[in-house]
mmCIF file of C-alpha atoms in Angstrom:
data_model
loop_
_atom_site.group_PDB
_atom_site.id
_atom_site.type_symbol
_atom_site.label_atom_id
_atom_site.label_comp_id
_atom_site.label_asym_id
_atom_site.label_seq_id
_atom_site.Cartn_x
_atom_site.Cartn_y
_atom_site.Cartn_z
ATOM 1 C CA MET A 1 -15.785 -19.906 2.724
ATOM 2 C CA ILE A 2 -12.694 -17.834 1.902
ATOM 3 C CA THR A 3 -9.857 -18.020 4.426
ATOM 4 C CA ILE A 4 -7.622 -14.938 4.232
ATOM 5 C CA LEU A 5 -4.139 -15.138 5.752
ATOM 6 C CA THR A 6 -2.284 -11.895 6.434
ATOM 7 C CA PRO A 7 0.276 -10.805 9.032
ATOM 8 C CA HIS A 8 -1.275 -7.332 9.244
ATOM 9 C CA PHE A 9 -4.898 -6.303 9.558
ATOM 10 C CA PRO A 10 -6.805 -3.378 11.129
ATOM 11 C CA PRO A 11 -7.163 -2.331 13.875
ATOM 12 C CA ILE A 12 -3.845 -3.806 15.052
ATOM 13 C CA SER A 13 -2.068 -2.761 11.848
ATOM 14 C CA GLU A 14 -4.199 0.049 10.523
ATOM 15 C CA PHE A 15 -1.864 1.483 7.926
ATOM 16 C CA GLY A 16 -0.082 -0.117 4.997
ATOM 17 C CA GLY A 17 -1.489 -0.811 1.554
ATOM 18 C CA PRO A 18 -2.270 -4.538 1.959
ATOM 19 C CA ASN A 19 -4.042 -3.871 5.283
ATOM 20 C CA LYS A 20 -6.361 -1.314 3.745
ATOM 21 C CA SER A 21 -6.924 -3.410 0.657
ATOM 22 C CA LEU A 22 -7.938 -6.492 2.614
ATOM 23 C CA ALA A 23 -10.180 -4.477 4.924
ATOM 24 C CA GLY A 24 -11.950 -3.170 1.821
ATOM 25 C CA VAL A 25 -12.228 -6.685 0.371
ATOM 26 C CA CYS A 26 -13.761 -7.984 3.614
ATOM 27 C CA SER A 27 -16.277 -5.150 3.633
ATOM 28 C CA LEU A 28 -17.218 -6.083 0.075
ATOM 29 C CA LEU A 29 -17.482 -9.793 0.948
ATOM 30 C CA HIS A 30 -19.749 -8.891 3.866
ATOM 31 C CA LYS A 31 -22.022 -6.855 1.601
ATOM 32 C CA GLN A 32 -22.124 -9.727 -0.902
ATOM 33 C CA LYS A 33 -22.894 -12.191 1.937
ATOM 34 C CA THR A 34 -19.870 -14.290 1.030
ATOM 35 C CA PRO A 35 -18.553 -16.245 4.061
ATOM 36 C CA TYR A 36 -14.969 -15.399 4.982
ATOM 37 C CA ARG A 37 -12.501 -15.631 7.816
ATOM 38 C CA VAL A 38 -9.335 -13.584 8.328
ATOM 39 C CA ILE A 39 -6.400 -14.959 10.313
ATOM 40 C CA ALA A 40 -3.934 -12.196 11.233
ATOM 41 C CA LYS A 41 -1.075 -11.632 13.662
ATOM 42 C CA TYR A 42 -1.682 -10.318 17.153
ATOM 43 C CA MET A 43 1.345 -8.311 18.306
ATOM 44 C CA ARG A 44 0.760 -8.303 22.041
ATOM 45 C CA HIS A 45 3.772 -6.174 22.985
ATOM 46 C CA ALA A 46 2.741 -3.294 20.722
ATOM 47 C CA HIS A 47 -1.049 -3.453 20.604
ATOM 48 C CA SER A 48 -2.347 -4.848 23.874
ATOM 49 C CA ASP A 49 -5.434 -2.628 23.814
ATOM 50 C CA ALA A 50 -5.940 -2.316 20.054
ATOM 51 C CA LEU A 51 -8.900 -4.707 20.107
ATOM 52 C CA LYS A 52 -10.698 -2.966 22.976
ATOM 53 C CA ASP A 53 -13.721 -1.898 20.922
ATOM 54 C CA PHE A 54 -13.228 -4.290 18.012
ATOM 55 C CA ASP A 55 -15.955 -6.828 17.363
ATOM 56 C CA ASN A 56 -15.885 -8.935 14.190
ATOM 57 C CA PRO A 57 -16.311 -12.704 14.607
ATOM 58 C CA ASN A 58 -14.903 -13.265 11.105
ATOM 59 C CA ILE A 59 -11.455 -11.952 12.093
ATOM 60 C CA SER A 60 -9.075 -13.838 14.391
ATOM 61 C CA PHE A 61 -5.814 -12.368 15.695
ATOM 62 C CA LYS A 62 -3.284 -15.063 16.621
ATOM 63 C CA ASP A 63 -0.023 -14.705 18.522
ATOM 64 C CA ARG A 64 0.866 -18.271 17.491
ATOM 65 C CA ILE A 65 -0.077 -20.160 14.329
ATOM 66 C CA LYS A 66 -0.323 -23.952 14.401
ATOM 67 C CA ILE A 67 -0.295 -26.176 11.319
ATOM 68 C CA GLY A 68 -3.092 -28.342 12.713
ATOM 69 C CA GLU A 69 -5.394 -25.356 13.182
ATOM 70 C CA LEU A 70 -4.606 -24.116 9.690
ATOM 71 C CA ARG A 71 -5.348 -27.518 8.185
ATOM 72 C CA GLN A 72 -8.748 -27.689 9.902
ATOM 73 C CA GLN A 73 -9.576 -24.181 8.659
ATOM 74 C CA PHE A 74 -8.414 -25.037 5.138
ATOM 75 C CA ILE A 75 -10.590 -28.156 5.043
ATOM 76 C CA ALA A 76 -13.615 -25.970 5.844
ATOM 77 C CA SER A 77 -12.745 -23.494 3.055
ATOM 78 C CA GLU A 78 -13.202 -23.356 -0.693
ATOM 79 C CA VAL A 79 -10.479 -20.760 -1.168
ATOM 80 C CA ILE A 80 -7.264 -20.102 0.796
ATOM 81 C CA TRP A 81 -5.859 -16.629 0.172
ATOM 82 C CA ILE A 82 -2.220 -16.011 1.185
ATOM 83 C CA ASN A 83 -1.281 -12.318 1.287
ATOM 84 C CA THR A 84 2.454 -12.356 1.885
ATOM 85 C CA LEU A 85 5.351 -14.431 0.581
ATOM 86 C CA TYR A 86 8.040 -14.050 3.243
ATOM 87 C CA SER A 87 6.370 -14.667 6.593
ATOM 88 C CA TYR A 88 7.102 -17.888 8.501
ATOM 89 C CA SER A 89 3.650 -17.914 10.131
ATOM 90 C CA PHE A 90 1.616 -16.619 7.194
ATOM 91 C CA SER A 91 3.518 -18.007 4.192
ATOM 92 C CA VAL A 92 5.638 -21.005 5.199
ATOM 93 C CA LEU A 93 3.284 -22.664 7.710
ATOM 94 C CA PRO A 94 0.272 -22.329 5.356
ATOM 95 C CA ALA A 95 2.311 -23.936 2.569
ATOM 96 C CA LEU A 96 3.131 -26.867 4.874
ATOM 97 C CA ALA A 97 -0.509 -27.150 5.995
ATOM 98 C CA LEU A 98 -1.556 -27.315 2.352
ATOM 99 C CA LEU A 99 0.472 -30.525 1.997
ATOM 100 C CA PHE A 100 -2.072 -32.220 4.266
ATOM 101 C CA THR A 101 -5.213 -30.530 2.918
ATOM 102 C CA PRO A 102 -7.582 -31.972 0.278
ATOM 103 C CA LYS A 103 -7.485 -30.153 -3.057
ATOM 104 C CA ARG A 104 -8.512 -26.523 -2.740
ATOM 105 C CA LYS A 105 -8.162 -23.233 -4.630
ATOM 106 C CA VAL A 106 -5.191 -21.221 -3.364
ATOM 107 C CA VAL A 107 -4.616 -17.550 -4.170
ATOM 108 C CA LEU A 108 -1.220 -15.859 -3.736
ATOM 109 C CA SER A 109 -1.089 -12.068 -3.527
ATOM 110 C CA PRO A 110 2.558 -10.890 -3.746
ATOM 111 C CA ARG A 111 1.531 -7.311 -2.794
ATOM 112 C CA GLY A 112 4.508 -5.853 -4.657
ATOM 113 C CA GLN A 113 7.005 -8.292 -3.109
ATOM 114 C CA LEU A 114 7.998 -9.617 -6.540
ATOM 115 C CA LEU A 115 8.679 -6.219 -8.101
ATOM 116 C CA LYS A 116 12.112 -5.184 -9.316
ATOM 117 C CA GLY A 117 14.210 -3.836 -6.474
ATOM 118 C CA ALA A 118 12.379 -5.982 -3.911
ATOM 119 C CA LEU A 119 14.381 -9.171 -4.624
ATOM 120 C CA ASN A 120 17.844 -10.468 -3.824
ATOM 121 C CA THR A 121 19.669 -13.780 -4.235
ATOM 122 C CA LYS A 122 18.299 -15.247 -0.984
ATOM 123 C CA LYS A 123 14.739 -14.364 -1.955
ATOM 124 C CA HIS A 124 15.168 -15.917 -5.398
ATOM 125 C CA LEU A 125 16.294 -19.173 -3.771
ATOM 126 C CA TYR A 126 13.522 -19.035 -1.175
ATOM 127 C CA LEU A 127 10.852 -18.472 -3.845
ATOM 128 C CA ARG A 128 12.013 -21.527 -5.799
ATOM 129 C CA LEU A 129 11.727 -23.680 -2.663
ATOM 130 C CA TYR A 130 8.404 -22.100 -1.753
ATOM 131 C CA LYS A 131 6.932 -22.779 -5.177
ATOM 132 C CA TRP A 132 8.239 -26.367 -5.096
ATOM 133 C CA CYS A 133 6.389 -26.920 -1.798
ATOM 134 C CA LEU A 134 3.176 -25.435 -3.230
ATOM 135 C CA LYS A 135 3.375 -27.565 -6.367
ATOM 136 C CA LEU A 136 4.008 -30.664 -4.282
ATOM 137 C CA ALA A 137 0.701 -30.045 -2.471
ATOM 138 C CA GLY A 138 -1.073 -30.136 -5.851
ATOM 139 C CA HIS A 139 -3.807 -27.519 -5.388
ATOM 140 C CA LYS A 140 -5.329 -25.197 -7.992
ATOM 141 C CA TYR A 141 -3.230 -22.038 -7.796
ATOM 142 C CA TYR A 142 -3.910 -18.434 -8.730
ATOM 143 C CA VAL A 143 -1.567 -15.456 -8.482
ATOM 144 C CA HIS A 144 -3.273 -12.132 -7.858
ATOM 145 C CA TYR A 145 -1.766 -8.859 -9.035
ATOM 146 C CA SER A 146 -3.211 -5.424 -8.315
ATOM 147 C CA ASN A 147 -2.793 -4.225 -11.890
ATOM 148 C CA GLU A 148 -1.217 -4.968 -15.266
ATOM 149 C CA GLN A 149 1.912 -3.006 -14.382
ATOM 150 C CA GLU A 150 2.580 -5.122 -11.278
ATOM 151 C CA ALA A 151 2.001 -8.303 -13.291
ATOM 152 C CA ARG A 152 4.360 -7.124 -16.034
ATOM 153 C CA ASP A 153 7.132 -5.953 -13.691
ATOM 154 C CA SER A 154 7.062 -8.869 -11.247
ATOM 155 C CA TYR A 155 9.481 -11.791 -11.118
ATOM 156 C CA ALA A 156 7.886 -14.421 -13.363
ATOM 157 C CA ILE A 157 8.284 -17.418 -11.037
ATOM 158 C CA PHE A 158 4.502 -17.907 -10.718
ATOM 159 C CA ASP A 159 3.700 -17.417 -14.401
ATOM 160 C CA ASP A 160 2.367 -20.973 -14.731
ATOM 161 C CA PHE A 161 -0.287 -20.207 -12.085
ATOM 162 C CA GLN A 162 -3.580 -18.809 -13.326
ATOM 163 C CA GLN A 163 -3.372 -15.022 -13.207
ATOM 164 C CA VAL A 164 -6.087 -12.846 -11.669
ATOM 165 C CA ILE A 165 -5.864 -9.059 -11.827
ATOM 166 C CA PHE A 166 -7.979 -6.703 -9.759
ATOM 167 C CA ASN A 167 -6.997 -3.562 -7.965
ATOM 168 C CA ASN A 168 -7.163 -2.603 -4.334
ATOM 169 C CA LEU A 169 -10.295 -0.851 -3.161
ATOM 170 C CA VAL A 170 -10.528 2.815 -2.279
ATOM 171 C CA SER A 171 -13.156 4.148 0.088
ATOM 172 C CA GLY A 172 -15.057 6.442 -2.280
ATOM 173 C CA GLU A 173 -15.314 9.018 0.530
ATOM 174 C CA VAL A 174 -14.026 12.468 -0.435
ATOM 175 C CA LEU A 175 -14.124 15.699 1.568
ATOM 176 C CA SER A 176 -16.639 18.190 0.204
ATOM 177 C CA GLU A 177 -13.971 20.896 -0.032
ATOM 178 C CA GLN A 178 -10.411 21.355 1.152
ATOM 179 C CA LEU A 179 -8.021 24.044 -0.049
ATOM 180 C CA SER A 180 -4.347 24.389 0.678
ATOM 181 C CA ALA A 181 -3.564 27.265 3.018
ATOM 182 C CA ARG A 182 -1.933 29.331 0.313
ATOM 183 C CA ASP A 183 -1.490 32.460 2.425
ATOM 184 C CA LYS A 184 1.248 30.863 4.549
ATOM 185 C CA GLU A 185 4.806 32.081 4.311
ATOM 186 C CA LYS A 186 5.957 28.499 3.896
ATOM 187 C CA PHE A 187 5.046 26.003 1.195
ATOM 188 C CA VAL A 188 4.868 22.587 2.860
ATOM 189 C CA LEU A 189 5.641 19.336 1.063
ATOM 190 C CA GLY A 190 4.283 16.299 2.902
ATOM 191 C CA TYR A 191 5.521 12.730 2.685
ATOM 192 C CA PHE A 192 3.247 10.149 4.357
ATOM 193 C CA GLY A 193 4.135 6.488 4.591
ATOM 194 C CA ARG A 194 6.758 4.006 5.622
ATOM 195 C CA ILE A 195 10.162 5.599 6.169
ATOM 196 C CA SER A 196 12.392 3.037 4.498
ATOM 197 C CA PRO A 197 14.937 2.932 1.642
ATOM 198 C CA ILE A 198 12.437 1.456 -0.815
ATOM 199 C CA LYS A 199 10.411 4.689 -0.584
ATOM 200 C CA ASN A 200 13.274 6.764 -2.055
ATOM 201 C CA ILE A 201 13.014 9.708 0.376
ATOM 202 C CA GLU A 202 16.585 10.705 -0.550
ATOM 203 C CA PHE A 203 15.153 12.079 -3.788
ATOM 204 C CA LEU A 204 13.006 14.541 -1.833
ATOM 205 C CA LEU A 205 16.076 15.880 -0.029
ATOM 206 C CA GLU A 206 17.859 16.466 -3.335
ATOM 207 C CA LEU A 207 14.712 18.202 -4.543
ATOM 208 C CA LEU A 208 14.418 20.369 -1.423
ATOM 209 C CA LYS A 209 17.965 21.625 -1.983
ATOM 210 C CA VAL A 210 17.063 23.251 -5.334
ATOM 211 C CA LEU A 211 13.677 24.662 -4.274
ATOM 212 C CA PRO A 212 13.159 28.144 -2.815
ATOM 213 C CA ASP A 213 14.066 28.576 0.859
ATOM 214 C CA ASN A 214 10.424 28.913 1.925
ATOM 215 C CA VAL A 215 9.702 25.306 0.851
ATOM 216 C CA VAL A 216 9.877 22.799 3.722
ATOM 217 C CA LEU A 217 9.452 19.031 3.865
ATOM 218 C CA GLU A 218 7.542 17.116 6.542
ATOM 219 C CA VAL A 219 8.142 13.358 6.690
ATOM 220 C CA HIS A 220 5.258 11.565 8.436
ATOM 221 C CA GLY A 221 5.455 7.865 9.255
ATOM 222 C CA THR A 222 6.749 5.159 11.537
ATOM 223 C CA GLN A 223 10.472 5.555 12.176
ATOM 224 C CA SER A 224 11.179 1.834 12.346
ATOM 225 C CA GLU A 225 14.586 1.912 10.622
ATOM 226 C CA PRO A 226 16.921 4.138 12.730
ATOM 227 C CA ARG A 227 19.907 3.669 10.427
ATOM 228 C CA TYR A 228 17.950 4.940 7.447
ATOM 229 C CA ILE A 229 16.648 7.917 9.435
ATOM 230 C CA GLN A 230 20.206 8.742 10.459
ATOM 231 C CA ARG A 231 21.353 8.469 6.848
ATOM 232 C CA LEU A 232 18.660 10.922 5.758
ATOM 233 C CA LYS A 233 19.635 13.360 8.515
ATOM 234 C CA GLU A 234 23.275 13.162 7.476
ATOM 235 C CA GLN A 235 22.285 13.795 3.861
ATOM 236 C CA ALA A 236 20.238 16.822 4.956
ATOM 237 C CA ASP A 237 23.261 18.177 6.847
ATOM 238 C CA LEU A 238 25.474 17.769 3.781
ATOM 239 C CA LEU A 239 22.897 19.552 1.623
ATOM 240 C CA ASP A 240 22.462 22.269 4.254
ATOM 241 C CA ILE A 241 18.681 21.805 4.434
ATOM 242 C CA SER A 242 18.298 20.396 7.967
ATOM 243 C CA SER A 243 16.330 23.444 9.116
ATOM 244 C CA ARG A 244 13.777 22.810 6.343
ATOM 245 C CA LEU A 245 13.309 19.105 7.103
ATOM 246 C CA LYS A 246 11.038 17.813 9.873
ATOM 247 C CA PHE A 247 10.480 14.188 10.890
ATOM 248 C CA CYS A 248 6.992 13.843 12.349
ATOM 249 C CA ASP A 249 5.423 11.060 14.386
ATOM 250 C CA SER A 250 3.542 8.138 12.945
ATOM 251 C CA TYR A 251 -0.110 8.672 12.152
ATOM 252 C CA ASN A 252 -3.426 6.866 12.060
ATOM 253 C CA LYS A 253 -6.660 7.465 10.181
ATOM 254 C CA THR A 254 -7.679 10.367 12.426
ATOM 255 C CA THR A 255 -4.338 12.114 12.693
ATOM 256 C CA PHE A 256 -3.653 11.721 8.964
ATOM 257 C CA ALA A 257 -6.652 13.949 8.250
ATOM 258 C CA LYS A 258 -5.321 16.511 10.732
ATOM 259 C CA HIS A 259 -1.728 16.548 9.475
ATOM 260 C CA VAL A 260 -2.617 16.567 5.804
ATOM 261 C CA GLN A 261 -4.575 19.797 6.245
ATOM 262 C CA GLN A 262 -1.306 21.566 7.078
ATOM 263 C CA VAL A 263 0.390 20.367 3.892
ATOM 264 C CA ASP A 264 0.302 22.125 0.518
ATOM 265 C CA LEU A 265 1.348 19.185 -1.650
ATOM 266 C CA ILE A 266 1.648 15.427 -1.036
ATOM 267 C CA VAL A 267 4.859 14.028 -2.541
ATOM 268 C CA ILE A 268 5.429 10.332 -3.321
ATOM 269 C CA PRO A 269 8.924 9.584 -4.704
ATOM 270 C CA SER A 270 8.718 5.748 -4.709
ATOM 271 C CA LYS A 271 10.606 4.031 -7.480
ATOM 272 C CA SER A 272 7.915 1.354 -7.637
ATOM 273 C CA GLU A 273 4.477 0.817 -6.096
ATOM 274 C CA SER A 274 1.870 -1.828 -6.880
ATOM 275 C CA PHE A 275 -0.947 0.455 -5.670
ATOM 276 C CA CYS A 276 -0.031 3.233 -3.167
ATOM 277 C CA HIS A 277 -3.018 4.050 -0.964
ATOM 278 C CA VAL A 278 -1.529 7.375 0.138
ATOM 279 C CA PHE A 279 -1.974 8.632 -3.415
ATOM 280 C CA PHE A 280 -5.735 8.184 -3.113
ATOM 281 C CA GLU A 281 -5.963 9.240 0.534
ATOM 282 C CA ALA A 282 -4.445 12.558 -0.455
ATOM 283 C CA ILE A 283 -7.113 13.009 -3.111
ATOM 284 C CA GLU A 284 -9.801 12.035 -0.584
ATOM 285 C CA SER A 285 -8.522 14.953 1.511
ATOM 286 C CA ARG A 286 -8.651 17.134 -1.608
ATOM 287 C CA LYS A 287 -4.922 17.640 -1.788
ATOM 288 C CA LEU A 288 -2.924 17.768 -4.971
ATOM 289 C CA VAL A 289 -0.324 15.039 -5.363
ATOM 290 C CA LEU A 290 3.041 14.854 -7.050
ATOM 291 C CA ALA A 291 4.208 11.263 -7.496
ATOM 292 C CA SER A 292 6.661 9.238 -9.513
ATOM 293 C CA THR A 293 5.866 7.221 -12.605
ATOM 294 C CA GLY A 294 6.651 4.196 -10.450
ATOM 295 C CA LEU A 295 2.976 4.344 -9.467
ATOM 296 C CA PRO A 296 0.538 2.594 -11.833
ATOM 297 C CA TRP A 297 -1.739 5.647 -12.182
ATOM 298 C CA SER A 298 -0.434 7.355 -15.314
ATOM 299 C CA ALA A 299 -4.039 8.082 -16.365
ATOM 300 C CA ALA A 300 -4.118 10.696 -13.593
ATOM 301 C CA ASN A 301 -2.014 12.880 -15.901
ATOM 302 C CA LYS A 302 -5.001 13.114 -18.242
ATOM 303 C CA ALA A 303 -7.026 14.607 -15.396
ATOM 304 C CA VAL A 304 -4.284 16.872 -14.029
ATOM 305 C CA PRO A 305 -1.130 17.049 -16.165
ATOM 306 C CA ARG A 306 2.165 16.449 -14.345
ATOM 307 C CA THR A 307 0.659 14.556 -11.424
ATOM 308 C CA LEU A 308 2.990 11.611 -12.123
ATOM 309 C CA LEU A 309 6.480 12.518 -13.280
ATOM 310 C CA ASP A 310 9.774 10.783 -13.933
ATOM 311 C CA LEU A 311 12.190 10.949 -11.003
ATOM 312 C CA ASP A 312 14.063 13.967 -12.292
ATOM 313 C CA VAL A 313 14.784 16.774 -9.811
ATOM 314 C CA SER A 314 14.526 19.544 -12.417
ATOM 315 C CA ILE A 315 11.117 18.324 -13.652
ATOM 316 C CA TRP A 316 9.727 18.078 -10.102
ATOM 317 C CA LYS A 317 11.166 21.509 -9.263
ATOM 318 C CA GLU A 318 9.366 23.068 -12.206
ATOM 319 C CA ARG A 319 6.037 21.481 -11.264
ATOM 320 C CA ILE A 320 6.284 22.568 -7.611
ATOM 321 C CA GLU A 321 7.223 26.128 -8.471
ATOM 322 C CA ASP A 322 4.267 26.306 -10.839
ATOM 323 C CA LEU A 323 1.968 25.125 -8.043
ATOM 324 C CA MET A 324 3.429 27.705 -5.688
ATOM 325 C CA ASP A 325 2.276 30.371 -8.151
ATOM 326 C CA THR A 326 -1.150 28.799 -8.645
ATOM 327 C CA ASP A 327 -4.113 30.838 -7.425
ATOM 328 C CA ALA A 328 -6.856 29.323 -5.253
ATOM 329 C CA LYS A 329 -9.327 29.025 -8.142
ATOM 330 C CA THR A 330 -6.925 27.047 -10.324
ATOM 331 C CA TYR A 331 -5.890 24.890 -7.384
ATOM 332 C CA ARG A 332 -9.561 24.083 -6.706
ATOM 333 C CA GLN A 333 -10.131 23.194 -10.361
ATOM 334 C CA GLN A 334 -7.211 20.750 -10.263
ATOM 335 C CA GLN A 335 -8.573 19.259 -7.035
ATOM 336 C CA ASP A 336 -11.952 18.691 -8.666
ATOM 337 C CA LYS A 337 -10.373 17.016 -11.678
ATOM 338 C CA LEU A 338 -8.349 14.664 -9.488
ATOM 339 C CA VAL A 339 -11.474 13.821 -7.491
ATOM 340 C CA ALA A 340 -13.322 12.993 -10.713
ATOM 341 C CA TYR A 341 -10.461 10.659 -11.683
ATOM 342 C CA TYR A 342 -10.566 9.120 -8.209
ATOM 343 C CA MET A 343 -14.276 8.335 -8.515
ATOM 344 C CA GLU A 344 -13.651 6.601 -11.849
ATOM 345 C CA VAL A 345 -11.020 4.416 -10.162
ATOM 346 C CA PHE A 346 -13.424 3.738 -7.265
ATOM 347 C CA GLU A 347 -16.163 2.401 -9.536
ATOM 348 C CA THR A 348 -13.756 0.377 -11.673
ATOM 349 C CA THR A 349 -11.913 -1.265 -8.774
ATOM 350 C CA LYS A 350 -15.151 -2.208 -7.014
ATOM 351 C CA SER A 351 -16.419 -3.937 -10.160
ATOM 352 C CA ASP A 352 -13.070 -5.607 -10.927
ATOM 353 C CA THR A 353 -12.646 -6.885 -7.381
ATOM 354 C CA LEU A 354 -16.037 -8.587 -7.467
ATOM 355 C CA LYS A 355 -15.217 -10.162 -10.831
ATOM 356 C CA GLY A 356 -11.824 -11.351 -9.601
ATOM 357 C CA ILE A 357 -13.212 -12.933 -6.439
ATOM 358 C CA LYS A 358 -16.008 -14.610 -8.350
ATOM 359 C CA GLU A 359 -13.427 -15.989 -10.788
ATOM 360 C CA PHE A 360 -11.635 -18.052 -8.190
ATOM 361 C CA LEU A 361 -14.813 -18.833 -6.231
ATOM 362 C CA ASN A 362 -16.437 -20.321 -9.328
#
């Protein structure tokens, strides 16, 4: 039995990289007939009807987590898999429950939380205390990274834990054909994801300023940080591009497919990402992508040159203007090449995930 602890899980928290990754892992475990149980957070105030048609006895949504319940679940498990580092209910309480649990295998997945730019002095102190508590419990510990780049660029506090590397899963489902609507008067850049400072959306505003006037930017995602939204709007006013910037509502799996059809190019300006599901979801919708080298997918440049670029406004401007002049045939060829790259990643990640899970099960 693998017990998976995560504060977010579909359908209550459909979007977000870790959510999608764990949903894919659970699907794989089901196919492999490996027993598992997910314990996730139930946010009653926001998702009272989210579970209306949901039926999976292996997944429990809890509005309160109790140490005693966790301990009983841990005793019945071979592997305990913790998927966040900074949650009281899903990081701290499990660590305390482990103090009273017979020796087990424990997997920590930082999910990018140890990357540069994601840490401050308080987090450094917290992580030292957290690790001390884990070591005191005396279990066999593994730290799971999505890829070599995340492992290399993460804070090395867990380096004495056994390291396991396997990537997040992608669906392997790609639209048969989808072309950008290149006859429009406007060329639409689309950002999809969390609207927060770590996503570096300011860069896109600087970029929009130097692009032709018929280029517009749509920002799709949950507007959960009002101060940051206001800061972006003020920046747009200063750059005189407010009329070319549109903040759109949040989206789900269905509405993503609808909104992405109206976009000519998906743009991802993150300074650092451990995986970035939106990158692959764009390819699934047969859209071209322009992303930063903060993503760990530099091999995509072998399929379609200049898919991942350094965060330099002039370099991004040149790539976008070239795409604006691209005819439908060339655009389709680039789509096909990105899809071929995507399918390679799909097969590799599926194999690596199975190997990684078997490593800490055995």
